[in-house]
Each structure stands twice: as C-alpha cells, then as structure tokens.
Short mmCIF file of C-alpha atoms and ligand atoms in Angstrom, two decimals:
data_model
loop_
_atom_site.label_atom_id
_atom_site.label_comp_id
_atom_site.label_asym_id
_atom_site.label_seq_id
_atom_site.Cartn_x
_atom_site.Cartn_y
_atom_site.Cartn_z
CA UNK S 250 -1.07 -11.59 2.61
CA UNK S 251 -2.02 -10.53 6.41
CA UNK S 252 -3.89 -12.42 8.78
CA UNK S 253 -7.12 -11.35 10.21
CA UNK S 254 -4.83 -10.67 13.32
CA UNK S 255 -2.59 -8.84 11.81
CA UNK S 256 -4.93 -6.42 10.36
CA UNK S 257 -6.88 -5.81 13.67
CA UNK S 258 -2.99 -5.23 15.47
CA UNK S 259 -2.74 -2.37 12.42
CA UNK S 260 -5.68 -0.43 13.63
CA UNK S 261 -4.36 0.13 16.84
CA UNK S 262 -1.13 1.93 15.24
CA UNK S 263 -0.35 5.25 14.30
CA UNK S 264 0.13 4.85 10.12
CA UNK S 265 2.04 4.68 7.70
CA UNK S 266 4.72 2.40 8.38
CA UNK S 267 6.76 -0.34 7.32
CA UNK S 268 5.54 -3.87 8.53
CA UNK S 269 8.05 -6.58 7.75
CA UNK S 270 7.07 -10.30 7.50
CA UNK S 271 9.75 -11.75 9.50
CA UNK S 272 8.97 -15.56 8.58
CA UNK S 273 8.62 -14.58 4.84
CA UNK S 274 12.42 -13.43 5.69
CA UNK S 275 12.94 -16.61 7.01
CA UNK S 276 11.75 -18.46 3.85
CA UNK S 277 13.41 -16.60 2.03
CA UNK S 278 16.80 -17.27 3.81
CA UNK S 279 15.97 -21.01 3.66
CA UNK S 280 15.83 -20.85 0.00
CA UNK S 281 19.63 -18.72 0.05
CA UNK S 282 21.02 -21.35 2.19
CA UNK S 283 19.50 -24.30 0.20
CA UNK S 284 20.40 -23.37 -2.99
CA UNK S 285 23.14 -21.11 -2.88
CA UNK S 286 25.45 -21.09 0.50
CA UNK S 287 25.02 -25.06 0.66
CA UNK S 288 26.73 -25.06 -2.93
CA UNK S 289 29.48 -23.29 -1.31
CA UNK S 290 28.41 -19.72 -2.46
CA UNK S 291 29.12 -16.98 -0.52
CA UNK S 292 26.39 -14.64 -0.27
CA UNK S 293 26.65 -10.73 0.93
CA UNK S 294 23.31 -8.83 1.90
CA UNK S 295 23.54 -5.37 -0.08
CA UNK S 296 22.85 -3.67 3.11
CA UNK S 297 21.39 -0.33 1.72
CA UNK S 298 18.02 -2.23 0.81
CA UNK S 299 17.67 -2.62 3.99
CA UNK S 300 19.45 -1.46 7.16
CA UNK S 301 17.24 -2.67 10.17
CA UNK S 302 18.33 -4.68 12.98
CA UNK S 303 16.00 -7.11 13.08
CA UNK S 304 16.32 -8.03 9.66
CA UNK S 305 20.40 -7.73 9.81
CA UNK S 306 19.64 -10.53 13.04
CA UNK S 307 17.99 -12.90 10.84
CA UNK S 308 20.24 -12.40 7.49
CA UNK S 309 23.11 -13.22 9.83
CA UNK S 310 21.67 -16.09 11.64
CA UNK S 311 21.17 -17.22 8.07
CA UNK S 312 25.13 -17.29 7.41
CA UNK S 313 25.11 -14.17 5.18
CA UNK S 314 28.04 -11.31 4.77
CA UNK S 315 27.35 -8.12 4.27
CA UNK S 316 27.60 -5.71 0.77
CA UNK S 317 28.44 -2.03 1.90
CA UNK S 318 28.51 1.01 -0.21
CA UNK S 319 29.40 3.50 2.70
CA UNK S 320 31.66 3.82 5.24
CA UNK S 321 28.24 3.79 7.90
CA UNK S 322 27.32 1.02 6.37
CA UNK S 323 30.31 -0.68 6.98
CA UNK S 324 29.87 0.46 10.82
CA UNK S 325 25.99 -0.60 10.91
CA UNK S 326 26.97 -3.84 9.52
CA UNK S 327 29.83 -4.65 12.48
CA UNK S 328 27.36 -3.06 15.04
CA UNK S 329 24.79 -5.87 14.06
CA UNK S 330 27.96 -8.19 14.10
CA UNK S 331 28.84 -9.41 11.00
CA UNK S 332 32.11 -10.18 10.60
CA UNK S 333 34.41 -7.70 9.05
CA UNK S 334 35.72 -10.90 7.01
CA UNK S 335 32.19 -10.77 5.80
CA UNK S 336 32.29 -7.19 4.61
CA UNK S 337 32.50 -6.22 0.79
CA UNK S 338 32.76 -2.37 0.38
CA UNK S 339 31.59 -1.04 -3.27
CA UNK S 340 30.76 2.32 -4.65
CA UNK S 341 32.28 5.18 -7.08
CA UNK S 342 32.88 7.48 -4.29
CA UNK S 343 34.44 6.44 -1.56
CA UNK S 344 35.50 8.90 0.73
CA UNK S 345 39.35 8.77 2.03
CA UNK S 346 37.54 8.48 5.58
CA UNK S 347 35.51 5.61 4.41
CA UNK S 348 38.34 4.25 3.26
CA UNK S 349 39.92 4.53 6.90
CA UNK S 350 37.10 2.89 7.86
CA UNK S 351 37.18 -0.12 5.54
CA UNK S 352 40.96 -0.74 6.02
CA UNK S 353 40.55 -0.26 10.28
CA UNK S 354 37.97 -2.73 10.45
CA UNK S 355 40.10 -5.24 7.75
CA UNK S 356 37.77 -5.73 5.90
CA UNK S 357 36.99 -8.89 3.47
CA UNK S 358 37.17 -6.77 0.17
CA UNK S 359 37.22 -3.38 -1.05
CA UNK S 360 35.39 -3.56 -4.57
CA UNK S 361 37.50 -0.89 -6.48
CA UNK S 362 35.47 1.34 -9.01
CA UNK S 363 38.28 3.40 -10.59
CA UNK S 364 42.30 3.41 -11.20
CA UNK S 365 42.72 6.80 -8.96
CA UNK S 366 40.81 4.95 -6.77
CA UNK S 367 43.25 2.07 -6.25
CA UNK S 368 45.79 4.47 -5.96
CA UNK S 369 44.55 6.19 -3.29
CA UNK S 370 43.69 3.28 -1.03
CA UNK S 371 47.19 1.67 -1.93
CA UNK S 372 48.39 5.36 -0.33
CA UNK S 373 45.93 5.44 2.58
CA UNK S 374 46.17 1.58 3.15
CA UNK S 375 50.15 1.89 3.20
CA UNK S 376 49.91 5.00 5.77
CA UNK S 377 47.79 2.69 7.81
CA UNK S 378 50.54 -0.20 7.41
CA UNK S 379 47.90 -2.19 6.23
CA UNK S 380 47.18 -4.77 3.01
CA UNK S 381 44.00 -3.81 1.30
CA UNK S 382 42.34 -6.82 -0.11
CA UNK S 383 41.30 -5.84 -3.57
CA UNK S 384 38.44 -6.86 -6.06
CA UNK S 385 38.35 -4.70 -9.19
CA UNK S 386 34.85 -3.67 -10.17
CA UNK S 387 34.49 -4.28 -13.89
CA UNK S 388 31.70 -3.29 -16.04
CA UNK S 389 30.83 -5.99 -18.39
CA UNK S 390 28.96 -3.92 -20.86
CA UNK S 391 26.07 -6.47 -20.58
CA UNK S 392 22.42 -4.89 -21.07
CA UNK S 393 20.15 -5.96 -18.13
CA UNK S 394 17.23 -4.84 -19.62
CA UNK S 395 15.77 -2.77 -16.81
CA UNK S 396 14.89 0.50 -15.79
CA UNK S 397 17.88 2.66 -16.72
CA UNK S 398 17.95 4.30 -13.38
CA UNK S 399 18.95 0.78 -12.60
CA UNK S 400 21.42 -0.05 -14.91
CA UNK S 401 24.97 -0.68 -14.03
CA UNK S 402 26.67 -2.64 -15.98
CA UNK S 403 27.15 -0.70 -19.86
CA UNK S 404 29.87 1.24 -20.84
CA UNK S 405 27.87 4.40 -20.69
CA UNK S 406 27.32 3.94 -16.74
CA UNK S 407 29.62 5.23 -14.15
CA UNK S 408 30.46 2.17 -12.42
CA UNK S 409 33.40 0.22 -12.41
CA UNK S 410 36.32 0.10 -14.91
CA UNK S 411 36.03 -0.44 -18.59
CA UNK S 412 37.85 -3.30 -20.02
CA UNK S 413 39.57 -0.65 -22.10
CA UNK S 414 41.53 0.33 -19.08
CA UNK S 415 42.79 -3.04 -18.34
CA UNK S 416 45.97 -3.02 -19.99
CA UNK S 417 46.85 0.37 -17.69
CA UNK S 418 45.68 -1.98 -14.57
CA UNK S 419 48.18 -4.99 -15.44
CA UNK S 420 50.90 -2.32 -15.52
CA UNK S 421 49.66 0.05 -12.37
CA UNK S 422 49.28 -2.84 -9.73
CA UNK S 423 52.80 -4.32 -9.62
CA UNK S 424 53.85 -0.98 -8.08
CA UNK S 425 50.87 -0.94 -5.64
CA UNK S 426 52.94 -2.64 -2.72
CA UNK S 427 49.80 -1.77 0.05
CA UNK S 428 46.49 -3.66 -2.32
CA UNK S 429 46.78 -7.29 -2.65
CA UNK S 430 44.14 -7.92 -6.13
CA UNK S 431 42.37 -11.08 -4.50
CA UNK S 432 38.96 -10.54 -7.30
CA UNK S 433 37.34 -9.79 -9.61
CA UNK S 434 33.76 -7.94 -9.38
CA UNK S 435 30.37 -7.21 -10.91
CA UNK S 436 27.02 -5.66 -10.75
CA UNK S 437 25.52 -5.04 -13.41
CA UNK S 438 21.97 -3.47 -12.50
CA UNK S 439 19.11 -4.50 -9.96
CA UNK S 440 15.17 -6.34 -10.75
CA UNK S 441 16.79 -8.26 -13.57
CA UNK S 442 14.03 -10.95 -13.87
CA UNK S 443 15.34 -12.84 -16.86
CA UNK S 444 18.18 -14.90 -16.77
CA UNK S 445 19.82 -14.21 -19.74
CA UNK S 446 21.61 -11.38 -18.48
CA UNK S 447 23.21 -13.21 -16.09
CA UNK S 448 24.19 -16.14 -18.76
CA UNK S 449 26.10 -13.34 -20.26
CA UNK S 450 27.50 -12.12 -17.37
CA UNK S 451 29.26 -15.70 -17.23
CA UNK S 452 30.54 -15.47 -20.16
CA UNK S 453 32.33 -11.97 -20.23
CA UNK S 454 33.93 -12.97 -16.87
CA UNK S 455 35.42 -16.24 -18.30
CA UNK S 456 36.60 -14.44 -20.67
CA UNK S 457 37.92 -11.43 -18.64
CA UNK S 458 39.24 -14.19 -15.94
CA UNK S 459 41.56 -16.03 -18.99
CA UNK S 460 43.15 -12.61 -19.95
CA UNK S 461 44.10 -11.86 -16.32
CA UNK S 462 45.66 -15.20 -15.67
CA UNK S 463 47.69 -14.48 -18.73
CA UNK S 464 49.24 -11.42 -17.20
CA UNK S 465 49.82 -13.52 -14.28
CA UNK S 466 47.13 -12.72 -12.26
CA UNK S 467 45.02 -15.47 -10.08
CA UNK S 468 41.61 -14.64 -9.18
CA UNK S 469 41.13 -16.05 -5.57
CA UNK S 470 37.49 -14.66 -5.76
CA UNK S 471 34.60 -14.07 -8.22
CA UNK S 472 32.30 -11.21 -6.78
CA UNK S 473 29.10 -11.86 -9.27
CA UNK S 474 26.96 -8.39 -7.23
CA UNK S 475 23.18 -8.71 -7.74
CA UNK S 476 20.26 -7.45 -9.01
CA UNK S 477 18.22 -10.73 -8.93
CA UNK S 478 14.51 -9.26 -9.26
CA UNK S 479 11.11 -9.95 -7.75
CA UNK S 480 7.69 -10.17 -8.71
CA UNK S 481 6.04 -7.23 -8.09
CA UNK S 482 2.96 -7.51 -9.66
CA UNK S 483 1.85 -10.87 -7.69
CA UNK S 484 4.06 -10.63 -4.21
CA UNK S 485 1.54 -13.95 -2.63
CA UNK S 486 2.03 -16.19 -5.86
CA UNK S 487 5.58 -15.58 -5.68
CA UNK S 488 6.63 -14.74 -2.20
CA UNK S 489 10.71 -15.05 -3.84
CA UNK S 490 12.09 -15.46 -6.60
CA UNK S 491 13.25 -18.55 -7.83
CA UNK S 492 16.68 -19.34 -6.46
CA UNK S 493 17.54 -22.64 -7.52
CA UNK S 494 17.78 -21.67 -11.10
CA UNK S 495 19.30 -18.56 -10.09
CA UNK S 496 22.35 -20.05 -8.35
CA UNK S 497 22.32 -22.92 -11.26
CA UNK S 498 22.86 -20.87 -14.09
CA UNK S 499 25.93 -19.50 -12.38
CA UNK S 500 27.12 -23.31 -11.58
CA UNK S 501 26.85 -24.47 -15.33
CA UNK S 502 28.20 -21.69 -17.13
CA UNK S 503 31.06 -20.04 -14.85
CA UNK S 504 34.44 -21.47 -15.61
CA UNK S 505 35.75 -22.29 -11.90
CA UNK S 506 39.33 -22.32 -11.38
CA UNK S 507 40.12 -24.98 -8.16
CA UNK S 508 39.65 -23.60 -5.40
CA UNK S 509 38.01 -20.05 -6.38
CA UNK S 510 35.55 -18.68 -4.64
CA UNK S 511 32.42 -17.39 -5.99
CA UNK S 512 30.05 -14.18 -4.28
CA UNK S 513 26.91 -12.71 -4.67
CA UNK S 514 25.36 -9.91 -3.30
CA UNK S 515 21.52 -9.46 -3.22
CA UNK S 516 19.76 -7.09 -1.87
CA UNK S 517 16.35 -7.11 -3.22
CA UNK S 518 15.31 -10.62 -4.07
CA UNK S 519 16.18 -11.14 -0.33
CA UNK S 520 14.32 -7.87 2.25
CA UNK S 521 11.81 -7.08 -0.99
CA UNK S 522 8.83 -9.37 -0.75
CA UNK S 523 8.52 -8.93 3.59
CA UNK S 524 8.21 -5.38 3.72
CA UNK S 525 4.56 -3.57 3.43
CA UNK S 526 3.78 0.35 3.68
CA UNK S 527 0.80 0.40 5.45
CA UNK S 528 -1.52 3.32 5.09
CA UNK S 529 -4.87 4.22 5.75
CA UNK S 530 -7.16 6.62 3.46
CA UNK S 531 -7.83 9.91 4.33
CA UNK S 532 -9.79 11.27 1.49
CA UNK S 533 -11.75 10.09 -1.27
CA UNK S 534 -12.05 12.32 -4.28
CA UNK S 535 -14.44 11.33 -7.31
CA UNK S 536 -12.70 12.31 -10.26
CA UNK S 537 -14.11 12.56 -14.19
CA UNK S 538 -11.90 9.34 -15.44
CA UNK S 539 -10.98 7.75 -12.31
CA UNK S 540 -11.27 8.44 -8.49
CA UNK S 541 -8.44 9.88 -6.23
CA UNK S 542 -7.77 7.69 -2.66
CA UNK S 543 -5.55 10.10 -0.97
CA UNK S 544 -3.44 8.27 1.76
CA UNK S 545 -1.51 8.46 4.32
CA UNK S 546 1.81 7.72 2.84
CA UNK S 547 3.52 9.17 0.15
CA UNK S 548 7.08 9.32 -1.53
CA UNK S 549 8.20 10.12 1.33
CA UNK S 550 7.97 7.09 3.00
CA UNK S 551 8.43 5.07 -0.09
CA UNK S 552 10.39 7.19 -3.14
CA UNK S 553 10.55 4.29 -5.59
CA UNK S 554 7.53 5.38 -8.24
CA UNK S 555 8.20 8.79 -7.84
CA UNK S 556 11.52 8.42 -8.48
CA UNK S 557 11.89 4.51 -11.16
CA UNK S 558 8.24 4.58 -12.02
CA UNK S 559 7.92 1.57 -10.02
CA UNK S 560 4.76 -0.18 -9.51
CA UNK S 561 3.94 -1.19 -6.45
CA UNK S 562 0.87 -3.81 -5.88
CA UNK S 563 -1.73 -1.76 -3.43
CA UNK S 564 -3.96 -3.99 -0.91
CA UNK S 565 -6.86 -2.70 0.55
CA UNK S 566 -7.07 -4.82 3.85
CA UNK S 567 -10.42 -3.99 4.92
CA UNK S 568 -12.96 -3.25 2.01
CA UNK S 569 -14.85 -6.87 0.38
CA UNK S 570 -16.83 -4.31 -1.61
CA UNK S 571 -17.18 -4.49 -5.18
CA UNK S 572 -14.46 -3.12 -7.19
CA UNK S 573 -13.88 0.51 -8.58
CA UNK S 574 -11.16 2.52 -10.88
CA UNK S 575 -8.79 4.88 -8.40
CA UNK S 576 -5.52 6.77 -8.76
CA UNK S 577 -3.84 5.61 -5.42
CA UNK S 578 -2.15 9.04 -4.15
CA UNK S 579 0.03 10.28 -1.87
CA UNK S 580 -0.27 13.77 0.29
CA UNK S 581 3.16 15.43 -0.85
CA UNK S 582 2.85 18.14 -3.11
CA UNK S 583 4.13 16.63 -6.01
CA UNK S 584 2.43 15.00 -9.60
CA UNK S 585 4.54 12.03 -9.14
CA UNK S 586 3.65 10.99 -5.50
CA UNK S 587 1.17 8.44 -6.82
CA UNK S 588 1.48 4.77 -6.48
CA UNK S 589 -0.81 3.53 -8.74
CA UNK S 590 -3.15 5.13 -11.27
CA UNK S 591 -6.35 3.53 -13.00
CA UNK S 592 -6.53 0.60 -10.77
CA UNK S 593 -9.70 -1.28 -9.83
CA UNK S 594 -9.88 -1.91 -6.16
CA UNK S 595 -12.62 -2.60 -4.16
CA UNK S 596 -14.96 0.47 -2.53
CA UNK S 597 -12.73 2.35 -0.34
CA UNK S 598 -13.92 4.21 2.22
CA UNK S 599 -12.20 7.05 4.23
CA UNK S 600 -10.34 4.85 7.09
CA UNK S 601 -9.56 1.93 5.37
CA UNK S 602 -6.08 0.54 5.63
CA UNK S 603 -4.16 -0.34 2.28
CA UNK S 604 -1.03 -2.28 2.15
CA UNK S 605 1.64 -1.38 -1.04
CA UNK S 606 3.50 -4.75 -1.13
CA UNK S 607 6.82 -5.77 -1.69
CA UNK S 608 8.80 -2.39 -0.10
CA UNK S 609 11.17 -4.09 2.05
CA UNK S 610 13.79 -3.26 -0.12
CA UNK S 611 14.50 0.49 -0.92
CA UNK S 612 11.67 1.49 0.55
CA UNK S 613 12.11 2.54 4.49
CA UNK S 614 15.71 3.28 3.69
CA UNK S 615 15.15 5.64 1.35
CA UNK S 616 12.51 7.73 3.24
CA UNK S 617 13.01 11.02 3.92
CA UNK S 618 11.92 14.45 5.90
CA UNK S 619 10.67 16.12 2.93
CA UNK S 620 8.03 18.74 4.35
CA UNK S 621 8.82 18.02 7.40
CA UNK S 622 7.33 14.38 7.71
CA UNK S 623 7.96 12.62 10.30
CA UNK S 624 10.89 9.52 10.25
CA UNK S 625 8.70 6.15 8.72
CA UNK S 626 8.17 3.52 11.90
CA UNK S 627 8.70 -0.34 11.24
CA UNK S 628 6.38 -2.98 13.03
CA UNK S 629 7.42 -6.52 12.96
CA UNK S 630 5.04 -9.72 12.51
CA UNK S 631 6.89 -11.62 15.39
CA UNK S 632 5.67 -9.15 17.66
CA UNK S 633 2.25 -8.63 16.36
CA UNK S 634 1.40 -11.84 15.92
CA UNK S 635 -0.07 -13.27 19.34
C1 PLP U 106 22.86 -2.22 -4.89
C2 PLP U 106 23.95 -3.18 -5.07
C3 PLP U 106 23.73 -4.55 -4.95
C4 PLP U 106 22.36 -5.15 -4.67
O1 PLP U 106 21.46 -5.01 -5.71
P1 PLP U 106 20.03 -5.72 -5.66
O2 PLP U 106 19.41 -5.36 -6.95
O3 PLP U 106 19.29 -5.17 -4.50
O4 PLP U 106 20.27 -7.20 -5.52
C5 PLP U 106 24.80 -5.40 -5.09
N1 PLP U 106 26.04 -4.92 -5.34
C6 PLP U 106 26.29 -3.62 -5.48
C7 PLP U 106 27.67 -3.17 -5.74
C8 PLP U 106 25.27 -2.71 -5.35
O5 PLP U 106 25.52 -1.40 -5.49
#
C-alpha cells in the first residue's frame, strides 16, 4: 500500500528500485519482540535476505542478533554493530578464511554443517588459541512442503549432518580440545506457511536432544533456523505473518531443559513484506491470448521467479482504469524474466509505475550485473515521506 505521497516522490526517481517501508519494519519488529524475544527467545536476522544498513539499524534497535552464512557477512553484520555475541555463522562451505574470521571476531556460534568441517575449525581455532563455540547443524529429515529449491531439511539435501553420523560425532568430539559443542541446530527450508512442519521439527529435536544427553552431552542452546513464510499473494491483508502462534507452537511442544536457551533465525517473515521493486512500463505489446507490459525491471533486479517460480503480487500505482489480462515482463533476454503471466490489471499505459510487493527479502540482495545493468538503488519511506 503507498500513499498518494509516496507515489508522486516515485515519479521524480530514476526506476527500478527497491523502496522499503521502514514502519512496516517497525511493526514487524514489534510483533518479534512481543511474541518472541519477550518470551525469552533469542532471535538472529538471517542477514543474506537482506543486507542494508538501514534495515540492519532498525533490526538491531529491535534487540535482534544476526544469522551469517559468509565470512562478509559476518563483517557487514559487526560494521552495523551487532555484537559478535550476537553472531551465528551457518553454511556448507565455509572457507578456512571465513573461518578466521568467525573465530577473530569470537563469535556467538559457528553452526557446523559437516564432520571434516569440525575438524578443521577445531585445527584452525586451536592455531588461533581460541575455543570455537559449536552448534551442530542437523538435518531432521522433516518435509517442509515448499519449493524444493527451498528445502533444507531431508536427507537428500546437502545441509547439515545426518543423524546416521551421530554415533561418529559422540566419538570425534572428545578429542576436539579447540570446539566447545554448546548446540544443537536446524533449518529446515524457507516460506514454510503451515505449522506442521515446525510441530515436527519439535519433536525430532526432543528426541535428538534425549540421545545426546545420554552420551553425556548438555545442550546449552537450541538453534531452531527459520523459514517462517509470508503471504505473498495479499502483502496489505497480511502485512506479517502471524507470530504469536509461531513462537507458541515452539513453547508447547519443545522439551526445555532449565536453563536452555532457545534461537531462531528469520530472515524472510521479518525484511519480506517492506520491500517493493518499483518499475515503470516502457512498452505495451498486444498479444493474441494476453498482452505483454514490458518494464523496467527484470530478474536482474529481482531473480526470485526466474529462478523459484515465485509469484510476486504486481501493483500498478497509477492506472484506476478498468481491468485487462497482461504477462508482466521484464527486459532481459530471457523466457523466464516474467513476473507474472495472465493477470488482470487495470489499463496500463506506457509510463505507469507498478510496484511487485513483498521483495524485501531476497530480492535487492540477489541482484546482479547481468548485461551490464546497472547496481538496483533502495529509497526509504522515512525519507520520502514529508
Ligand atoms: C537462509 C537461512 C535462514 C533464514 O531463512 P528464512 O526463510 O529467510 O527465514 C536461517 N538459517 C539458515 C541457516 C539459513 O541458511
């Protein structure tokens, strides 16, 4: 939704570019706080939907750590001054510098995807003369029932370690003198909408948390990732998702040990509903079954159709006219830069601005220079608004 203000303020920039909503942000961040860091929840921002300043500033006004999955990211995150005590650093492939970087900057937890892996940073974190907090990523074999791109957490997926591998763990880590295991962890896929995956999720890490306490190992921390999804189809009837049910379900069904202390980190239920792509049409093309509205934008500055067959609700802020069947395209040269095909907007003229909603997660960060486009610019609607 955009004020009459806000619209006029777009026609005076140079499109496409991101526009983020900072008080929807700010809603948003009430809603964390109420429901899940008041509860005592700890909640890390997956920083790679969403890497901006001004949106770090608000997510860490708002009490929030920070969920890294590169060695940058661990650097962007202290440069907007989180705390490294705040940091959780996941991914497959770490890098030995990334590593370096991670054990320099002492960080909360390194979320460990693989056995060689917690060799090597037992090596590199004993070089440093450091203790490497540990959580071990395990993958719960729990179907989220999303896109498969975005699917985490089955046995057929690449990250973490299957609970096959467990009994080698209990016997590797006593020799491990440089990790201290401080967690478990989980993620098992992003724009779950349903609940019931997570309800499982509880119940494969009670069970996974009994079996190491009888080897005789206590779980200071229960890293639960993310993946909580948003409404894409209706971004202004539901402007976030529903957190109090969200953070609930985790209260009633995990088995707490005294003491323990339960994460999350979310990414896109948090930066996805206050980021646009604004465009404006260049072309209008009557087609035989539908009509083509070529914009301004295209998978470059926002990959996630082309690349999950995501759909993306598209606005046109200045048509009232009666409605019409278009294929909303993109200029690349590619089939699959469309955003939306066979839609019924109203009239759209060459000139008219559209807004595709909900891209303020994985959307600006994952733009690119693909022929030569220039880098995405973000406007934000504490500045625009006067
Ligand atoms: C991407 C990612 C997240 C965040 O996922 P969302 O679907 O955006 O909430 C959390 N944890 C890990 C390890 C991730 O890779």
């Amino acid at each position: 939704m955009f004020t009459p203000a806000q619209i006029e303020a777009f026609s005076n920039l140079k499109t496409p570019f991101y526009f983020y909503d900072l008080d929807l942000l700010r809603k948003t961040l009430d809603q964390v706080k109420e429901y899940g860091l008041s509860k005592g929840f700890h909640v890390h921002f997956a920083i790679k939907a969403n890497f901006n300043f001004r949106i770090l500033e608000l997510i860490k006004e708002a009490g929030l750590g920070i969920d890294c999955v590169s060695g940058q990211e661990i650097e962007r995150a202290i440069e907007a001054g989180f705390s490294p005590d705040q940091i959780a650093f996941a991914g497959v492939g770490k890098t030995d510098e990334e590593i370096q970087t991670g054990l320099n900057h002492n960080i909360f937890s390194f979320n460990c995807e693989s056995l060689q892996e917690l060799e090597v940073l037992n090596n590199l974190a004993s070089e440093a003369g450091k203790t490497a907090q540990v959580s071990i990523r395990l993958n719960p074999n729990v179907e989220a029932n999303t896109h498969k791109y975005i699917t985490t957490g089955l046995n057929e997926n690449k990250f973490g370690i299957t609970t096959d591998k467990l009994p080698l763990l209990f016997d590797l880590l006593p020799s491990f003198h440089s990790v201290n295991l401080t967690g478990i962890h989980f993620h098992i896929g992003s724009q779950i909408r349903a609940l019931e995956p997570f309800v499982q999720l509880c119940e494969k890490v009670n069970n996974l948390q009994d079996l190491f306490e009888q080897k005789g190992f206590e779980l200071e921390h229960i890293n639960l990732g993310g993946g909580y999804g948003i409404d894409y189809e209706a971004p202004d009837e539901e402007p976030f998702p529903e957190f109090k049910s969200f953070f609930e379900l985790f209260e009633k069904n995990l088995e707490l040990r005294e003491n323990q202390q339960v994460h999350f980190e979310l990414g896109r239920s948090i930066a996805g509903q206050c980021g646009s792509l604004i465009s404006k049409v260049l072309y209008i093309k009557e087609g035989i079954a539908t009509n083509f509205a070529v914009i301004d934008a295209g998978m470059t500055e926002l990959i996630r159709p082309a690349l999950y067959q995501a759909s993306h609700k598209v606005d046109v802020l200045t048509s009232s006219k009666p409605e019409k069947t278009y294929d909303v395209v993109g200029p690349i040269c590619e089939s699959s830069d469309t955003f939306q095909r066979g839609i019924q907007l109203p009239e759209i003229k060459r000139g008219d601005f559209v807004a595709i909603r909900s891209a303020g997660a994985y959307g600006e960060v994952m733009s690119s220079g693909f022929n030569l486009r220039e880098r995405v610019k973000a406007y934000y609607s504490d500045d625009l608004n006067q």
